[in-house]
Amino acid sequence: MSVTRAAGSLVAHGVGTCPGCGLEIAFRSVVNTLGRRTIVVIPPGCAAVFSGYGRQTAVRIPGFQGNLGSTAAYASGIRAGLDAQGKHDVTVLGFAGDGATVDIGWQALSGALERGDRIMYVCYDNEGYMNTGGQASGSTTSGAVTTTTPGGKMGGGKDMLRLAAAHGIPYAATASVGYVDDLVLKANRARDCGGPAYLHVHTPCPTGWGFDPDLTVEMARLAVRSLSFNLVEVDRGRWRLTFRVRDRVPVSEYICRQGRFRHLPDEEVERMQAGVTAAYAALEKMCAGQ
């Protein structure tokens, strides 16, 4: 198998992601942090450009592309095989989008977490099935227009951090491509936790969300600063905010730059504001009480 060389990186410089792709930032950050002693499992989806096509690959670590719903199951099997050979120092990484995690792959992921399989699972969350036309997923924000919710999505997204942590795993966290240092720190903690670990990484999508590709990092930071996406970790049951927002901005400043929210009336934006403010206050209280 051939691989495109990229000095100082385990990921090739030239890959076929869209301009401004948040996923690409997340993938490079995580893989380069974990290092060469890593095997990656990637399902069909946007990240499949890294596993490659035919005899080509964009990464210098072993891995393969499985099917959409079984990333965690494949990772568990690889982990068992490595352990049987005494290769305990190899990290097994599942790297899948929200569609392949929050929806289709949740059964396999939940099973792996329940069994305590020592895998690291990263969900890159671009809030939709972006590889197949931008359909809504279980993590799509309420009110967002997608190809399957042309009038705006009804209902909010699943709280994947809480769901993963409920399995009693050693480590679970959220991260954002707008705060790469925090992402790298959490990737290290996930790798070294001694058991199953789950990272949910917010990866804005210019193509699916309708914003200028050069604004990806800014959009990711606005999501955090507007309390629309919070940076948290759950380390052996202990909840902690890893980024306390001091310079808050209104939700309107975050969503007004995205085409998928242009249809929302003022009262709906106000409802979204009230919702994120209340959720953040509850999260602060939860973290302070431990």
PDB file of N, CA and C in Angstrom, residues 71-146:
ATOM      1  N   THR A  71     -18.163   0.480  13.722  1.00  0.00           N
ATOM      2  CA  THR A  71     -16.821   0.965  14.036  1.00  0.00           C
ATOM      3  C   THR A  71     -16.341   0.469  15.393  1.00  0.00           C
ATOM      4  N   ALA A  72     -17.169   0.600  16.418  1.00  0.00           N
ATOM      5  CA  ALA A  72     -16.765   0.183  17.762  1.00  0.00           C
ATOM      6  C   ALA A  72     -16.591  -1.328  17.852  1.00  0.00           C
ATOM      7  N   ALA A  73     -17.417  -2.083  17.129  1.00  0.00           N
ATOM      8  CA  ALA A  73     -17.287  -3.542  17.141  1.00  0.00           C
ATOM      9  C   ALA A  73     -15.974  -3.979  16.500  1.00  0.00           C
ATOM     10  N   TYR A  74     -15.626  -3.372  15.370  1.00  0.00           N
ATOM     11  CA  TYR A  74     -14.341  -3.672  14.737  1.00  0.00           C
ATOM     12  C   TYR A  74     -13.196  -3.321  15.684  1.00  0.00           C
ATOM     13  N   ALA A  75     -13.282  -2.147  16.306  1.00  0.00           N
ATOM     14  CA  ALA A  75     -12.219  -1.716  17.213  1.00  0.00           C
ATOM     15  C   ALA A  75     -12.066  -2.685  18.382  1.00  0.00           C
ATOM     16  N   SER A  76     -13.171  -3.171  18.898  1.00  0.00           N
ATOM     17  CA  SER A  76     -13.131  -4.133  19.997  1.00  0.00           C
ATOM     18  C   SER A  76     -12.446  -5.429  19.573  1.00  0.00           C
ATOM     19  N   GLY A  77     -12.757  -5.889  18.363  1.00  0.00           N
ATOM     20  CA  GLY A  77     -12.122  -7.105  17.871  1.00  0.00           C
ATOM     21  C   GLY A  77     -10.626  -6.945  17.677  1.00  0.00           C
ATOM     22  N   ILE A  78     -10.224  -5.795  17.157  1.00  0.00           N
ATOM     23  CA  ILE A  78      -8.791  -5.524  16.988  1.00  0.00           C
ATOM     24  C   ILE A  78      -8.102  -5.467  18.345  1.00  0.00           C
ATOM     25  N   ARG A  79      -8.753  -4.832  19.313  1.00  0.00           N
ATOM     26  CA  ARG A  79      -8.187  -4.749  20.659  1.00  0.00           C
ATOM     27  C   ARG A  79      -7.976  -6.139  21.246  1.00  0.00           C
ATOM     28  N   ALA A  80      -8.965  -7.011  21.091  1.00  0.00           N
ATOM     29  CA  ALA A  80      -8.854  -8.370  21.626  1.00  0.00           C
ATOM     30  C   ALA A  80      -7.702  -9.123  20.957  1.00  0.00           C
ATOM     31  N   GLY A  81      -7.552  -8.952  19.645  1.00  0.00           N
ATOM     32  CA  GLY A  81      -6.465  -9.619  18.947  1.00  0.00           C
ATOM     33  C   GLY A  81      -5.101  -9.117  19.374  1.00  0.00           C
ATOM     34  N   LEU A  82      -4.971  -7.827  19.546  1.00  0.00           N
ATOM     35  CA  LEU A  82      -3.699  -7.254  19.998  1.00  0.00           C
ATOM     36  C   LEU A  82      -3.347  -7.723  21.404  1.00  0.00           C
ATOM     37  N   ASP A  83      -4.353  -7.727  22.276  1.00  0.00           N
ATOM     38  CA  ASP A  83      -4.099  -8.167  23.652  1.00  0.00           C
ATOM     39  C   ASP A  83      -3.681  -9.629  23.693  1.00  0.00           C
ATOM     40  N   ALA A  84      -4.274 -10.446  22.826  1.00  0.00           N
ATOM     41  CA  ALA A  84      -3.902 -11.870  22.779  1.00  0.00           C
ATOM     42  C   ALA A  84      -2.446 -12.048  22.343  1.00  0.00           C
ATOM     43  N   GLN A  85      -1.926 -11.085  21.595  1.00  0.00           N
ATOM     44  CA  GLN A  85      -0.532 -11.128  21.150  1.00  0.00           C
ATOM     45  C   GLN A  85       0.406 -10.385  22.099  1.00  0.00           C
ATOM     46  N   GLY A  86      -0.145  -9.845  23.175  1.00  0.00           N
ATOM     47  CA  GLY A  86       0.672  -9.107  24.126  1.00  0.00           C
ATOM     48  C   GLY A  86       1.029  -7.703  23.674  1.00  0.00           C
ATOM     49  N   LYS A  87       0.344  -7.174  22.683  1.00  0.00           N
ATOM     50  CA  LYS A  87       0.632  -5.836  22.159  1.00  0.00           C
ATOM     51  C   LYS A  87      -0.283  -4.811  22.835  1.00  0.00           C
ATOM     52  N   HIS A  88      -0.058  -4.625  24.113  1.00  0.00           N
ATOM     53  CA  HIS A  88      -0.946  -3.776  24.907  1.00  0.00           C
ATOM     54  C   HIS A  88      -0.677  -2.287  24.726  1.00  0.00           C
ATOM     55  N   ASP A  89       0.437  -1.948  24.086  1.00  0.00           N
ATOM     56  CA  ASP A  89       0.810  -0.539  23.946  1.00  0.00           C
ATOM     57  C   ASP A  89       0.272   0.099  22.666  1.00  0.00           C
ATOM     58  N   VAL A  90      -0.499  -0.633  21.894  1.00  0.00           N
ATOM     59  CA  VAL A  90      -1.078  -0.087  20.668  1.00  0.00           C
ATOM     60  C   VAL A  90      -2.451   0.506  20.974  1.00  0.00           C
ATOM     61  N   THR A  91      -2.669   1.736  20.555  1.00  0.00           N
ATOM     62  CA  THR A  91      -3.977   2.376  20.722  1.00  0.00           C
ATOM     63  C   THR A  91      -4.884   1.990  19.566  1.00  0.00           C
ATOM     64  N   VAL A  92      -6.093   1.548  19.883  1.00  0.00           N
ATOM     65  CA  VAL A  92      -7.089   1.244  18.852  1.00  0.00           C
ATOM     66  C   VAL A  92      -8.084   2.392  18.819  1.00  0.00           C
ATOM     67  N   LEU A  93      -8.141   3.089  17.698  1.00  0.00           N
ATOM     68  CA  LEU A  93      -8.937   4.298  17.551  1.00  0.00           C
ATOM     69  C   LEU A  93     -10.090   4.085  16.591  1.00  0.00           C
ATOM     70  N   GLY A  94     -11.298   4.319  17.072  1.00  0.00           N
ATOM     71  CA  GLY A  94     -12.459   4.409  16.197  1.00  0.00           C
ATOM     72  C   GLY A  94     -12.701   5.881  15.909  1.00  0.00           C
ATOM     73  N   PHE A  95     -12.831   6.243  14.635  1.00  0.00           N
ATOM     74  CA  PHE A  95     -12.985   7.650  14.270  1.00  0.00           C
ATOM     75  C   PHE A  95     -14.162   7.764  13.323  1.00  0.00           C
ATOM     76  N   ALA A  96     -15.292   8.240  13.832  1.00  0.00           N
ATOM     77  CA  ALA A  96     -16.530   8.214  13.054  1.00  0.00           C
ATOM     78  C   ALA A  96     -17.337   9.490  13.258  1.00  0.00           C
ATOM     79  N   GLY A  97     -18.164   9.807  12.287  1.00  0.00           N
ATOM     80  CA  GLY A  97     -19.014  10.984  12.360  1.00  0.00           C
ATOM     81  C   GLY A  97     -20.229  10.779  13.236  1.00  0.00           C
ATOM     82  N   ASP A  98     -21.018  11.838  13.372  1.00  0.00           N
ATOM     83  CA  ASP A  98     -22.188  11.751  14.249  1.00  0.00           C
ATOM     84  C   ASP A  98     -23.236  10.787  13.714  1.00  0.00           C
ATOM     85  N   GLY A  99     -23.391  10.710  12.406  1.00  0.00           N
ATOM     86  CA  GLY A  99     -24.349   9.744  11.866  1.00  0.00           C
ATOM     87  C   GLY A  99     -23.971   8.319  12.198  1.00  0.00           C
ATOM     88  N   ALA A 100     -22.679   8.005  12.093  1.00  0.00           N
ATOM     89  CA  ALA A 100     -22.180   6.657  12.364  1.00  0.00           C
ATOM     90  C   ALA A 100     -21.956   6.402  13.843  1.00  0.00           C
ATOM     91  N   THR A 101     -22.248   7.386  14.682  1.00  0.00           N
ATOM     92  CA  THR A 101     -22.042   7.247  16.128  1.00  0.00           C
ATOM     93  C   THR A 101     -23.327   7.464  16.901  1.00  0.00           C
ATOM     94  N   VAL A 102     -23.865   8.655  16.757  1.00  0.00           N
ATOM     95  CA  VAL A 102     -25.067   9.039  17.507  1.00  0.00           C
ATOM     96  C   VAL A 102     -26.272   8.209  17.083  1.00  0.00           C
ATOM     97  N   ASP A 103     -26.323   7.866  15.813  1.00  0.00           N
ATOM     98  CA  ASP A 103     -27.462   7.123  15.270  1.00  0.00           C
ATOM     99  C   ASP A 103     -27.099   5.667  14.976  1.00  0.00           C
ATOM    100  N   ILE A 104     -26.541   5.421  13.817  1.00  0.00           N
ATOM    101  CA  ILE A 104     -26.391   4.065  13.291  1.00  0.00           C
ATOM    102  C   ILE A 104     -25.412   3.218  14.105  1.00  0.00           C
ATOM    103  N   GLY A 105     -24.369   3.830  14.639  1.00  0.00           N
ATOM    104  CA  GLY A 105     -23.363   3.049  15.356  1.00  0.00           C
ATOM    105  C   GLY A 105     -23.519   3.002  16.852  1.00  0.00           C
ATOM    106  N   TRP A 106     -24.599   3.568  17.386  1.00  0.00           N
ATOM    107  CA  TRP A 106     -24.723   3.664  18.841  1.00  0.00           C
ATOM    108  C   TRP A 106     -24.795   2.293  19.521  1.00  0.00           C
ATOM    109  N   GLN A 107     -25.476   1.336  18.910  1.00  0.00           N
ATOM    110  CA  GLN A 107     -25.596   0.005  19.521  1.00  0.00           C
ATOM    111  C   GLN A 107     -24.219  -0.625  19.731  1.00  0.00           C
ATOM    112  N   ALA A 108     -23.367  -0.590  18.690  1.00  0.00           N
ATOM    113  CA  ALA A 108     -22.033  -1.178  18.803  1.00  0.00           C
ATOM    114  C   ALA A 108     -21.177  -0.417  19.802  1.00  0.00           C
ATOM    115  N   LEU A 109     -21.289   0.913  19.797  1.00  0.00           N
ATOM    116  CA  LEU A 109     -20.498   1.721  20.729  1.00  0.00           C
ATOM    117  C   LEU A 109     -20.927   1.475  22.168  1.00  0.00           C
ATOM    118  N   SER A 110     -22.215   1.460  22.413  1.00  0.00           N
ATOM    119  CA  SER A 110     -22.712   1.209  23.763  1.00  0.00           C
ATOM    120  C   SER A 110     -22.247  -0.154  24.271  1.00  0.00           C
ATOM    121  N   GLY A 111     -22.281  -1.157  23.399  1.00  0.00           N
ATOM    122  CA  GLY A 111     -21.825  -2.483  23.795  1.00  0.00           C
ATOM    123  C   GLY A 111     -20.358  -2.497  24.173  1.00  0.00           C
ATOM    124  N   ALA A 112     -19.530  -1.808  23.385  1.00  0.00           N
ATOM    125  CA  ALA A 112     -18.096  -1.764  23.675  1.00  0.00           C
ATOM    126  C   ALA A 112     -17.825  -1.053  25.002  1.00  0.00           C
ATOM    127  N   LEU A 113     -18.537   0.036  25.245  1.00  0.00           N
ATOM    128  CA  LEU A 113     -18.356   0.767  26.502  1.00  0.00           C
ATOM    129  C   LEU A 113     -18.833  -0.062  27.688  1.00  0.00           C
ATOM    130  N   GLU A 114     -19.950  -0.750  27.522  1.00  0.00           N
ATOM    131  CA  GLU A 114     -20.482  -1.586  28.605  1.00  0.00           C
ATOM    132  C   GLU A 114     -19.517  -2.725  28.948  1.00  0.00           C
ATOM    133  N   ARG A 115     -18.895  -3.306  27.932  1.00  0.00           N
ATOM    134  CA  ARG A 115     -17.959  -4.409  28.177  1.00  0.00           C
ATOM    135  C   ARG A 115     -16.635  -3.934  28.765  1.00  0.00           C
ATOM    136  N   GLY A 116     -16.366  -2.645  28.647  1.00  0.00           N
ATOM    137  CA  GLY A 116     -15.093  -2.125  29.137  1.00  0.00           C
ATOM    138  C   GLY A 116     -13.944  -2.363  28.182  1.00  0.00           C
ATOM    139  N   ASP A 117     -14.241  -2.511  26.886  1.00  0.00           N
ATOM    140  CA  ASP A 117     -13.185  -2.749  25.909  1.00  0.00           C
ATOM    141  C   ASP A 117     -12.251  -1.531  25.837  1.00  0.00           C
ATOM    142  N   ARG A 118     -10.984  -1.761  25.881  1.00  0.00           N
ATOM    143  CA  ARG A 118     -10.007  -0.669  25.957  1.00  0.00           C
ATOM    144  C   ARG A 118      -9.750  -0.101  24.556  1.00  0.00           C
ATOM    145  N   ILE A 119     -10.725   0.652  24.100  1.00  0.00           N
ATOM    146  CA  ILE A 119     -10.618   1.342  22.816  1.00  0.00           C
ATOM    147  C   ILE A 119     -10.814   2.835  23.050  1.00  0.00           C
ATOM    148  N   MET A 120     -10.347   3.621  22.116  1.00  0.00           N
ATOM    149  CA  MET A 120     -10.585   5.065  22.126  1.00  0.00           C
ATOM    150  C   MET A 120     -11.493   5.379  20.953  1.00  0.00           C
ATOM    151  N   TYR A 121     -12.582   6.061  21.224  1.00  0.00           N
ATOM    152  CA  TYR A 121     -13.568   6.342  20.178  1.00  0.00           C
ATOM    153  C   TYR A 121     -13.741   7.855  20.067  1.00  0.00           C
ATOM    154  N   VAL A 122     -13.559   8.366  18.864  1.00  0.00           N
ATOM    155  CA  VAL A 122     -13.749   9.791  18.598  1.00  0.00           C
ATOM    156  C   VAL A 122     -14.920   9.964  17.639  1.00  0.00           C
ATOM    157  N   CYS A 123     -15.880  10.765  18.063  1.00  0.00           N
ATOM    158  CA  CYS A 123     -16.973  11.165  17.176  1.00  0.00           C
ATOM    159  C   CYS A 123     -16.700  12.592  16.712  1.00  0.00           C
ATOM    160  N   TYR A 124     -16.516  12.777  15.414  1.00  0.00           N
ATOM    161  CA  TYR A 124     -16.423  14.142  14.885  1.00  0.00           C
ATOM    162  C   TYR A 124     -17.844  14.579  14.528  1.00  0.00           C
ATOM    163  N   ASP A 125     -18.288  15.617  15.158  1.00  0.00           N
ATOM    164  CA  ASP A 125     -19.689  16.023  15.080  1.00  0.00           C
ATOM    165  C   ASP A 125     -19.836  17.238  14.164  1.00  0.00           C
ATOM    166  N   ASN A 126     -20.254  16.990  12.923  1.00  0.00           N
ATOM    167  CA  ASN A 126     -20.590  18.103  12.035  1.00  0.00           C
ATOM    168  C   ASN A 126     -22.096  18.262  11.875  1.00  0.00           C
ATOM    169  N   GLU A 127     -22.822  17.606  12.780  1.00  0.00           N
ATOM    170  CA  GLU A 127     -24.267  17.790  12.937  1.00  0.00           C
ATOM    171  C   GLU A 127     -25.071  17.411  11.696  1.00  0.00           C
ATOM    172  N   GLY A 128     -24.700  16.307  11.070  1.00  0.00           N
ATOM    173  CA  GLY A 128     -25.492  15.840   9.951  1.00  0.00           C
ATOM    174  C   GLY A 128     -24.758  14.782   9.152  1.00  0.00           C
ATOM    175  N   TYR A 129     -25.459  14.153   8.241  1.00  0.00           N
ATOM    176  CA  TYR A 129     -24.867  13.177   7.319  1.00  0.00           C
ATOM    177  C   TYR A 129     -24.309  13.957   6.127  1.00  0.00           C
ATOM    178  N   MET A 130     -23.173  14.601   6.336  1.00  0.00           N
ATOM    179  CA  MET A 130     -22.662  15.546   5.348  1.00  0.00           C
ATOM    180  C   MET A 130     -22.101  14.872   4.108  1.00  0.00           C
ATOM    181  N   ASN A 131     -21.688  13.620   4.204  1.00  0.00           N
ATOM    182  CA  ASN A 131     -21.112  12.913   3.066  1.00  0.00           C
ATOM    183  C   ASN A 131     -22.163  12.471   2.056  1.00  0.00           C
ATOM    184  N   THR A 132     -23.415  12.457   2.466  1.00  0.00           N
ATOM    185  CA  THR A 132     -24.477  11.952   1.594  1.00  0.00           C
ATOM    186  C   THR A 132     -25.542  13.005   1.300  1.00  0.00           C
ATOM    187  N   GLY A 133     -25.184  14.268   1.445  1.00  0.00           N
ATOM    188  CA  GLY A 133     -26.107  15.317   1.042  1.00  0.00           C
ATOM    189  C   GLY A 133     -26.609  16.223   2.135  1.00  0.00           C
ATOM    190  N   GLY A 134     -26.183  15.992   3.374  1.00  0.00           N
ATOM    191  CA  GLY A 134     -26.564  16.896   4.459  1.00  0.00           C
ATOM    192  C   GLY A 134     -27.899  16.600   5.108  1.00  0.00           C
ATOM    193  N   GLN A 135     -28.185  15.306   5.337  1.00  0.00           N
ATOM    194  CA  GLN A 135     -29.408  14.949   6.052  1.00  0.00           C
ATOM    195  C   GLN A 135     -29.233  15.198   7.563  1.00  0.00           C
ATOM    196  N   ALA A 136     -30.327  15.341   8.273  1.00  0.00           N
ATOM    197  CA  ALA A 136     -30.273  15.551   9.721  1.00  0.00           C
ATOM    198  C   ALA A 136     -29.839  14.282  10.428  1.00  0.00           C
ATOM    199  N   SER A 137     -29.100  14.446  11.524  1.00  0.00           N
ATOM    200  CA  SER A 137     -28.713  13.324  12.381  1.00  0.00           C
ATOM    201  C   SER A 137     -29.234  13.571  13.781  1.00  0.00           C
ATOM    202  N   GLY A 138     -28.926  12.637  14.665  1.00  0.00           N
ATOM    203  CA  GLY A 138     -29.352  12.770  16.052  1.00  0.00           C
ATOM    204  C   GLY A 138     -28.621  13.856  16.815  1.00  0.00           C
ATOM    205  N   SER A 139     -27.624  14.489  16.206  1.00  0.00           N
ATOM    206  CA  SER A 139     -26.933  15.586  16.872  1.00  0.00           C
ATOM    207  C   SER A 139     -27.193  16.927  16.204  1.00  0.00           C
ATOM    208  N   THR A 140     -28.002  16.959  15.166  1.00  0.00           N
ATOM    209  CA  THR A 140     -28.310  18.221  14.488  1.00  0.00           C
ATOM    210  C   THR A 140     -29.038  19.164  15.434  1.00  0.00           C
ATOM    211  N   THR A 141     -28.621  20.417  15.452  1.00  0.00           N
ATOM    212  CA  THR A 141     -29.216  21.424  16.325  1.00  0.00           C
ATOM    213  C   THR A 141     -30.663  21.691  15.956  1.00  0.00           C
ATOM    214  N   SER A 142     -31.489  21.886  16.963  1.00  0.00           N
ATOM    215  CA  SER A 142     -32.894  22.217  16.745  1.00  0.00           C
ATOM    216  C   SER A 142     -33.027  23.452  15.861  1.00  0.00           C
ATOM    217  N   GLY A 143     -33.930  23.376  14.891  1.00  0.00           N
ATOM    218  CA  GLY A 143     -34.191  24.502  14.006  1.00  0.00           C
ATOM    219  C   GLY A 143     -33.377  24.515  12.737  1.00  0.00           C
ATOM    220  N   ALA A 144     -32.333  23.672  12.654  1.00  0.00           N
ATOM    221  CA  ALA A 144     -31.454  23.691  11.485  1.00  0.00           C
ATOM    222  C   ALA A 144     -32.141  23.101  10.258  1.00  0.00           C
ATOM    223  N   VAL A 145     -31.965  23.771   9.133  1.00  0.00           N
ATOM    224  CA  VAL A 145     -32.464  23.260   7.860  1.00  0.00           C
ATOM    225  C   VAL A 145     -31.473  22.238   7.312  1.00  0.00           C
ATOM    226  N   THR A 146     -31.967  21.063   6.958  1.00  0.00           N
ATOM    227  CA  THR A 146     -31.180  20.038   6.283  1.00  0.00           C
ATOM    228  C   THR A 146     -32.009  19.510   5.124  1.00  0.00           C
TER     229      THR A 146
END
